[in-house]
PDB file of C-alpha atoms in Angstrom:
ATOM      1  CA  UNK S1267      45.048 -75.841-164.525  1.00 71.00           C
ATOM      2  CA  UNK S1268      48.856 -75.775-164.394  1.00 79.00           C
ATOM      3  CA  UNK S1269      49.177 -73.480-161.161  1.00 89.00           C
ATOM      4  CA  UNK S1270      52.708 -74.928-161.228  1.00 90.00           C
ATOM      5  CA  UNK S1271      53.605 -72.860-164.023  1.00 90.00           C
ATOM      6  CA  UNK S1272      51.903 -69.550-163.097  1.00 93.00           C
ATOM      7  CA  UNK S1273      53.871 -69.766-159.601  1.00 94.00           C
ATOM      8  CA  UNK S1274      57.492 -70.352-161.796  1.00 94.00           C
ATOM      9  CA  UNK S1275      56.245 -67.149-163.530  1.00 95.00           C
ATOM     10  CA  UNK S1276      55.689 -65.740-160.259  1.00 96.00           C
ATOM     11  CA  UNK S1277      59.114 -66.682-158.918  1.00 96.00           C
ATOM     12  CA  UNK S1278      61.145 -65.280-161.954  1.00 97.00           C
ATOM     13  CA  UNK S1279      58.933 -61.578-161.408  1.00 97.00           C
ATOM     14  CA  UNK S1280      59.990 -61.290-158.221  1.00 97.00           C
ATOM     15  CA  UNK S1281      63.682 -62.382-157.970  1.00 97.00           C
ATOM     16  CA  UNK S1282      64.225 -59.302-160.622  1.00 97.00           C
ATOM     17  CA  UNK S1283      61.265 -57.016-159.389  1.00 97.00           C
ATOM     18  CA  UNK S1284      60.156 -57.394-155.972  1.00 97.00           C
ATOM     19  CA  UNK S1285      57.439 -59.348-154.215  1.00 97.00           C
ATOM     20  CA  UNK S1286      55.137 -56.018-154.423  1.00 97.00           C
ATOM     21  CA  UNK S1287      55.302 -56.185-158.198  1.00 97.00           C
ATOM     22  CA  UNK S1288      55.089 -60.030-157.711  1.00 97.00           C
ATOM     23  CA  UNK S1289      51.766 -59.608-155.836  1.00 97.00           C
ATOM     24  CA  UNK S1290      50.357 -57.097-158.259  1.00 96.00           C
ATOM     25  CA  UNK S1291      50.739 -59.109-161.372  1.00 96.00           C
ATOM     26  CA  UNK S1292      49.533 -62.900-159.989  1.00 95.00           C
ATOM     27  CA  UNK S1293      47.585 -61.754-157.017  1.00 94.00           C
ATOM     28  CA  UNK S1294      46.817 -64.670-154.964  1.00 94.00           C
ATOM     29  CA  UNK S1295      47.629 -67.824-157.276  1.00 95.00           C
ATOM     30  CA  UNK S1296      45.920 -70.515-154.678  1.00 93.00           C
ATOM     31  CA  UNK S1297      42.346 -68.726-155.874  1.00 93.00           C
ATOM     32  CA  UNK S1298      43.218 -68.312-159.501  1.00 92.00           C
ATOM     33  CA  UNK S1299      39.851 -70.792-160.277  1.00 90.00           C
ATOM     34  CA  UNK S1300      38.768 -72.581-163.716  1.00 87.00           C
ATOM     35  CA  UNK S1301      36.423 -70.447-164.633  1.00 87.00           C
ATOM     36  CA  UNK S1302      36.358 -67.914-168.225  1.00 85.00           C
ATOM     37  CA  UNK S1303      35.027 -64.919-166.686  1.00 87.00           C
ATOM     38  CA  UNK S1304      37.795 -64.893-163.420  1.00 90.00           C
ATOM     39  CA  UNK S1305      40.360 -65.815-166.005  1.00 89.00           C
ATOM     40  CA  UNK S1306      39.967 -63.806-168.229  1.00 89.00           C
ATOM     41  CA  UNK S1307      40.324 -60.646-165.776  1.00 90.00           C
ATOM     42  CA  UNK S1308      43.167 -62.476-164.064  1.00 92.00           C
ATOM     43  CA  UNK S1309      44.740 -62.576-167.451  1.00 91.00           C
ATOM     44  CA  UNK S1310      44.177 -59.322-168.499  1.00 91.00           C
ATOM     45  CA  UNK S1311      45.577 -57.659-165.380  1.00 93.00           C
ATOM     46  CA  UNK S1312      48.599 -60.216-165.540  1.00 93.00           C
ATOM     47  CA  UNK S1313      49.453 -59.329-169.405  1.00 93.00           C
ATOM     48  CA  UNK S1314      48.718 -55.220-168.606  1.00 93.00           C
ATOM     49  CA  UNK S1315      51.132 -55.461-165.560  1.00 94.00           C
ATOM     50  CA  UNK S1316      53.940 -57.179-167.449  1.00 94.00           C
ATOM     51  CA  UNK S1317      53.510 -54.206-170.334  1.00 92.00           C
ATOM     52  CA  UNK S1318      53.344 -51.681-167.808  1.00 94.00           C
ATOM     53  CA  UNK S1319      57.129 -52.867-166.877  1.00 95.00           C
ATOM     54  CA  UNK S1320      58.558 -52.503-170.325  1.00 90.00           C
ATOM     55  CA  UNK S1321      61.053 -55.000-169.762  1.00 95.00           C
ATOM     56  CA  UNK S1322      60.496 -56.967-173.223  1.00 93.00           C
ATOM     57  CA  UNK S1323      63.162 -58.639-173.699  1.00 94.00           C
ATOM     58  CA  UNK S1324      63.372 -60.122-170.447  1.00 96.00           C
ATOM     59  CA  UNK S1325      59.361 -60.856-170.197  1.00 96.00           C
ATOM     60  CA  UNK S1326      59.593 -62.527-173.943  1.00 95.00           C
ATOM     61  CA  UNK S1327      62.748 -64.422-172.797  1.00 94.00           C
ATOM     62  CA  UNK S1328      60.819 -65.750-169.392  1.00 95.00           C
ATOM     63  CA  UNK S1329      57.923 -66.565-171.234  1.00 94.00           C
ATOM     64  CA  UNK S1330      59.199 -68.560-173.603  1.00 92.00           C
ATOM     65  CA  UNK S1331      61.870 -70.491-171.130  1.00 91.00           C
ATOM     66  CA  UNK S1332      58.671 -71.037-168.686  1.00 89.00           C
ATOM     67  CA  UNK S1333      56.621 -72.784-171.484  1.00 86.00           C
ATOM     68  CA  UNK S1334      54.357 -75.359-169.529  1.00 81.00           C
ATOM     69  CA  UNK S1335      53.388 -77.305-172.054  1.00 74.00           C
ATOM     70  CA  UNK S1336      56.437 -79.192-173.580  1.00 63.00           C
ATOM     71  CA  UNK S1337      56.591 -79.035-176.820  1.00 60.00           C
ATOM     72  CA  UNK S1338      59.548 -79.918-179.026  1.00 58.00           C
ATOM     73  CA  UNK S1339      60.098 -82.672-177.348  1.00 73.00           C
ATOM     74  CA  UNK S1340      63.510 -84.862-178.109  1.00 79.00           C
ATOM     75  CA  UNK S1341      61.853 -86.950-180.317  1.00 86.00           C
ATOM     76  CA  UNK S1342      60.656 -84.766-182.381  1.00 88.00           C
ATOM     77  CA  UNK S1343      64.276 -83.033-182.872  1.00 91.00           C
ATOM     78  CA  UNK S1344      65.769 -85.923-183.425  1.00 92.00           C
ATOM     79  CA  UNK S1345      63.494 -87.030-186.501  1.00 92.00           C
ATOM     80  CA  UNK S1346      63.830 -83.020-187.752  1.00 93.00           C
ATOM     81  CA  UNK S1347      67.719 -83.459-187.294  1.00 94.00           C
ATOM     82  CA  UNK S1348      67.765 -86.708-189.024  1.00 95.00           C
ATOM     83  CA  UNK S1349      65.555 -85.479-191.889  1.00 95.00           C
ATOM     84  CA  UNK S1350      67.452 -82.353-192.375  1.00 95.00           C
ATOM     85  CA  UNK S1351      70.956 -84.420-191.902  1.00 95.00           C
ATOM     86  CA  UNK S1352      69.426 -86.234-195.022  1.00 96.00           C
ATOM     87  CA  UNK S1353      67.549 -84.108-197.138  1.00 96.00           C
ATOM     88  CA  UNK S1354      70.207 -82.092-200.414  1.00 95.00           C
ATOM     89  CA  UNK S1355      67.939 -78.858-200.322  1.00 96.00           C
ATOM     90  CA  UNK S1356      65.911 -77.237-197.316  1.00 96.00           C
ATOM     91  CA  UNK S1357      63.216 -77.134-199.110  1.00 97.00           C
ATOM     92  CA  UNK S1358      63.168 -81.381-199.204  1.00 97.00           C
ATOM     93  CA  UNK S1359      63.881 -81.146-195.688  1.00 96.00           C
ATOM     94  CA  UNK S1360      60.608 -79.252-194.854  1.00 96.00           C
ATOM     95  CA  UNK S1361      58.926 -81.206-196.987  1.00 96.00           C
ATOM     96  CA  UNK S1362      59.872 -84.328-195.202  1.00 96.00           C
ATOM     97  CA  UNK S1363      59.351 -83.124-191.826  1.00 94.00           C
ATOM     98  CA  UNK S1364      56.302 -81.611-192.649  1.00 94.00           C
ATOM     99  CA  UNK S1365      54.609 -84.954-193.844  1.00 95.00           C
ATOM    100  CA  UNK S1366      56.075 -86.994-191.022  1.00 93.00           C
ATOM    101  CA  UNK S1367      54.793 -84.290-188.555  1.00 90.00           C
ATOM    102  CA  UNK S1368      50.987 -84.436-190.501  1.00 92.00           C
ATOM    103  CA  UNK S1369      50.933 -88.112-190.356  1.00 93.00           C
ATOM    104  CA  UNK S1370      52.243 -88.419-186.696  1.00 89.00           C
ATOM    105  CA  UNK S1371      49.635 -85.732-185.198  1.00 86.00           C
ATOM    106  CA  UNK S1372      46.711 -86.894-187.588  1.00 86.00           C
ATOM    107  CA  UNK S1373      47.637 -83.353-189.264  1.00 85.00           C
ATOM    108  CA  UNK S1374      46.662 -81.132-186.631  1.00 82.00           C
ATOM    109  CA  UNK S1375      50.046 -79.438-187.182  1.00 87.00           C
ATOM    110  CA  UNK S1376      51.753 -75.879-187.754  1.00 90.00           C
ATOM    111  CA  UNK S1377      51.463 -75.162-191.426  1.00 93.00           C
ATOM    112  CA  UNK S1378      55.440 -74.851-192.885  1.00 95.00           C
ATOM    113  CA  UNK S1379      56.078 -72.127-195.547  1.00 96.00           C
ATOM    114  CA  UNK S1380      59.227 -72.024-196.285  1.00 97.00           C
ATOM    115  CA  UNK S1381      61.060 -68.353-197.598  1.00 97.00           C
ATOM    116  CA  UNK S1382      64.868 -68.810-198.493  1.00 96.00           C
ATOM    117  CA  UNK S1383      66.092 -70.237-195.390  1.00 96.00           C
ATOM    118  CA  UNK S1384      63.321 -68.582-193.398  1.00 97.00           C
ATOM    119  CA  UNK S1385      60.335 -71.438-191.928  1.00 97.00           C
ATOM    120  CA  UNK S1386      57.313 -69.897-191.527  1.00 97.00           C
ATOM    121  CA  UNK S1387      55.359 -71.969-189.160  1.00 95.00           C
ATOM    122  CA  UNK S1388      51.879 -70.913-188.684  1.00 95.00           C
ATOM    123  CA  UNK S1389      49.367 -73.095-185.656  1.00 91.00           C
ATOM    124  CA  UNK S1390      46.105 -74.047-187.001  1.00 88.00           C
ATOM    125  CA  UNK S1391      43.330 -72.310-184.987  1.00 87.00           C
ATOM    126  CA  UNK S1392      41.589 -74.192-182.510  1.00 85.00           C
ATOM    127  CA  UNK S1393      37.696 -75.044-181.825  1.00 83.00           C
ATOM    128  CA  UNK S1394      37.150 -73.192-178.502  1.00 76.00           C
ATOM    129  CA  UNK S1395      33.753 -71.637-178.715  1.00 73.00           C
ATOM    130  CA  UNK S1396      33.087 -70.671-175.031  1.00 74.00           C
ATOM    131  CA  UNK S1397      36.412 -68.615-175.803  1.00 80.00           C
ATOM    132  CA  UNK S1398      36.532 -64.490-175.325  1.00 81.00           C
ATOM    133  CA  UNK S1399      35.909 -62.415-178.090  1.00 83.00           C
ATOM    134  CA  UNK S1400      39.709 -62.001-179.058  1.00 84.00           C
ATOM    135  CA  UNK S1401      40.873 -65.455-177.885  1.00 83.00           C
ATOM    136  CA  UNK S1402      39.021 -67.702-180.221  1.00 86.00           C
ATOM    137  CA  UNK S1403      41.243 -70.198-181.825  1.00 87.00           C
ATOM    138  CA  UNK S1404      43.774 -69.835-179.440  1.00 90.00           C
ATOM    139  CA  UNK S1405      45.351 -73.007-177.494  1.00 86.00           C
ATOM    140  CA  UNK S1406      46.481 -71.524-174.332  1.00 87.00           C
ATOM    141  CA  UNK S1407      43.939 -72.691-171.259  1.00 83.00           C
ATOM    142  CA  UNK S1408      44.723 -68.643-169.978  1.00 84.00           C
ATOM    143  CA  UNK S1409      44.921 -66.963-173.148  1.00 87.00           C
ATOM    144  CA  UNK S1410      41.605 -68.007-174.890  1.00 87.00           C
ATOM    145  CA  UNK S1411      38.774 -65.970-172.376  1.00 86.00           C
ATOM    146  CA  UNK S1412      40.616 -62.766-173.269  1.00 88.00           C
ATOM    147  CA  UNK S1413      38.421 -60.128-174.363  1.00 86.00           C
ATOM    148  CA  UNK S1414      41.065 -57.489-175.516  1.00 86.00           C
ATOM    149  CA  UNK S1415      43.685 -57.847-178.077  1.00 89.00           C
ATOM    150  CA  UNK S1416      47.060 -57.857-175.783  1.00 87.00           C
ATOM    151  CA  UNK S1417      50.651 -57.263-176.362  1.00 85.00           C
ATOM    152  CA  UNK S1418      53.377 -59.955-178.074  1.00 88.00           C
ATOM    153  CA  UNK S1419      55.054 -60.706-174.774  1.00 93.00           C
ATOM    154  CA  UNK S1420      52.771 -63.535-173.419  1.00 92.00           C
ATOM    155  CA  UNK S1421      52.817 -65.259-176.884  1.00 93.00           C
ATOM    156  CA  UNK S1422      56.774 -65.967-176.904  1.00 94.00           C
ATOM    157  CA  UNK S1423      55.399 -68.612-174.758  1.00 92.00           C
ATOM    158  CA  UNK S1424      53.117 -70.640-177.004  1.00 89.00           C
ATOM    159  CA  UNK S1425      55.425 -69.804-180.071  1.00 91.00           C
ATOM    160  CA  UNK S1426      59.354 -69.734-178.908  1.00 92.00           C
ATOM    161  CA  UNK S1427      59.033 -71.651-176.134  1.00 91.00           C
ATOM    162  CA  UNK S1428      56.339 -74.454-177.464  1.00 89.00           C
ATOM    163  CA  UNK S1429      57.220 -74.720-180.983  1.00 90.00           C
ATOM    164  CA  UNK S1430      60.650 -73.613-180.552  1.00 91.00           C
ATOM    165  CA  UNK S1431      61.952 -75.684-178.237  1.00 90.00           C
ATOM    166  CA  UNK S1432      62.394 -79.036-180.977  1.00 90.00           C
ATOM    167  CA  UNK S1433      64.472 -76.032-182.744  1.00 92.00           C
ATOM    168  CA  UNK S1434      66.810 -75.541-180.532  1.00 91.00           C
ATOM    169  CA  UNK S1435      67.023 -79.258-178.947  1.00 90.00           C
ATOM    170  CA  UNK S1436      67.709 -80.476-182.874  1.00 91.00           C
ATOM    171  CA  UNK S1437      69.936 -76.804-184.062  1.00 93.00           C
ATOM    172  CA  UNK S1438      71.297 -75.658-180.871  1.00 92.00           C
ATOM    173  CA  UNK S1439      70.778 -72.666-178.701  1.00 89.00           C
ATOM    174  CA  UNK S1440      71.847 -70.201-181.226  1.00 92.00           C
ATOM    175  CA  UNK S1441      69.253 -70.914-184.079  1.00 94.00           C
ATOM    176  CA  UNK S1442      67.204 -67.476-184.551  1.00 96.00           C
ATOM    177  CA  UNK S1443      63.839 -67.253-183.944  1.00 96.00           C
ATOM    178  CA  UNK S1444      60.896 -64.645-184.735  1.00 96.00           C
ATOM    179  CA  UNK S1445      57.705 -64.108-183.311  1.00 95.00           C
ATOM    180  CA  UNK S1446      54.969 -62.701-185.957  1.00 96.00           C
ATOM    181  CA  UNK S1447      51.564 -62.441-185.231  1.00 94.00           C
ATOM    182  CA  UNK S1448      48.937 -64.539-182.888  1.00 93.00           C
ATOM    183  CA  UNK S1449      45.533 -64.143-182.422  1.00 90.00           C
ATOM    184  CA  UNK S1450      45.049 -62.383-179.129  1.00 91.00           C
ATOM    185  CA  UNK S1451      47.740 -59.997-180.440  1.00 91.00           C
ATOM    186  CA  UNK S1452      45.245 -59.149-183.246  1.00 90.00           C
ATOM    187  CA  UNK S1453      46.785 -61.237-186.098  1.00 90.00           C
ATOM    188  CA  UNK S1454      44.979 -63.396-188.094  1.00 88.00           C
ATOM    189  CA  UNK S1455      46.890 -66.519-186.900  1.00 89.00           C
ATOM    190  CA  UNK S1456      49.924 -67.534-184.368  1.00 93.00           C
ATOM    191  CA  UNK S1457      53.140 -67.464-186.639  1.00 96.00           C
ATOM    192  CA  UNK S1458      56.293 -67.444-185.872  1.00 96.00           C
ATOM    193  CA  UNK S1459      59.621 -67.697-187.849  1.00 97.00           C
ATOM    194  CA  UNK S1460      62.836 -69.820-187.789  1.00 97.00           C
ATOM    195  CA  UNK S1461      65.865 -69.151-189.819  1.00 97.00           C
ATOM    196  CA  UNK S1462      67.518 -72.754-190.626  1.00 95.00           C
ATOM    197  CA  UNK S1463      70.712 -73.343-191.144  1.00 90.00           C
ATOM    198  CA  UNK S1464      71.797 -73.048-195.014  1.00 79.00           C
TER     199      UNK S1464
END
């Protein structure tokens, strides 16, 4: 368990709210243990406290910038940049990257639907059977023993931050980005949005 993460989280409440609110949200994060029933009430208090301060913008921005678990990694922007960089139409370029990311991850991939210049990138769901009612499919370690369907904030993480992040490494800081729907949110998949250059 990345307690590493949760304590960055931690750090970033309470510079802007206070250690109280700090202490409310995480509790004590040395005890936080590997186990679905404790998480999932740890993670149900932590995602209730961060909607009780209505600060969504700021939440959604700290999730995704706090994203533990890589994602877009260089390497992967640089292929996307070089396929785009060679590709006449967007929809060849999605098509490229697309196949290159299938073949390079044995396809266990986001599926790319591409609208105008809007990508549609939706994760497949995952096998997690021991998961809470409303987490199954869902990849995150915390996310997946929830029981309740929970607000968009914690998402930004898996979504902007994870997916995102080979985005802006191959478009820049400035590319626009959408959440849409995830599973513990009460969609029927995790989807987000990215509007590509023209």
């Amino acid at each position: 368990m990345n307690k590493k993460w949760i304590s960055q989280l931690a750090g970033d409440i309470e510079e802007k709210y206070g250690k109280d609110t700090r202490e409310t949200l995480f509790g004590d994060i040395d005890s936080i243990k590997n186990d679905p029933i404790f998480l999932a009430n740890w993670f149900d208090n932590f995602v209730t406290g961060m909607d009780k301060l209505d600060d969504k913008a700021f939440l959604q921005a700290m999730m995704a910038n706090r994203c533990p678990c890589g994602g877009g990694d260089a390497g992967n922007a640089a292929a996307m940049k070089e396929f785009y960089d060679n590709s006449k139409t967007l929809e060849e370029f999605v098509d490229s990257f697309g196949k290159w990311m299938y073949k390079k991850y044995n396809g266990d991939v986001d599926t790319l639907k591409l609208q105008g210049n809007v990508l549609y990138l939706t994760k497949p769901l995952m096998e997690n059977p021991n998961a809470g009612s409303c987490g199954k499919g869902c990849h995150c370690f915390l996310a997946r023993n929830t029981e309740k369907v929970v607000s968009k904030i914690f998402c930004h993480c898996c979504t902007i931050g994870h997916t995102g992040k080979m985005f802006k490494i191959a478009f820049g800081d400035d590319i626009r980005m959408e959440f849409i729907e995830s599973i513990i949110c009460g969609g029927k998949g995790c989807t987000m949005t990215v509007h590509l250059p023209e």
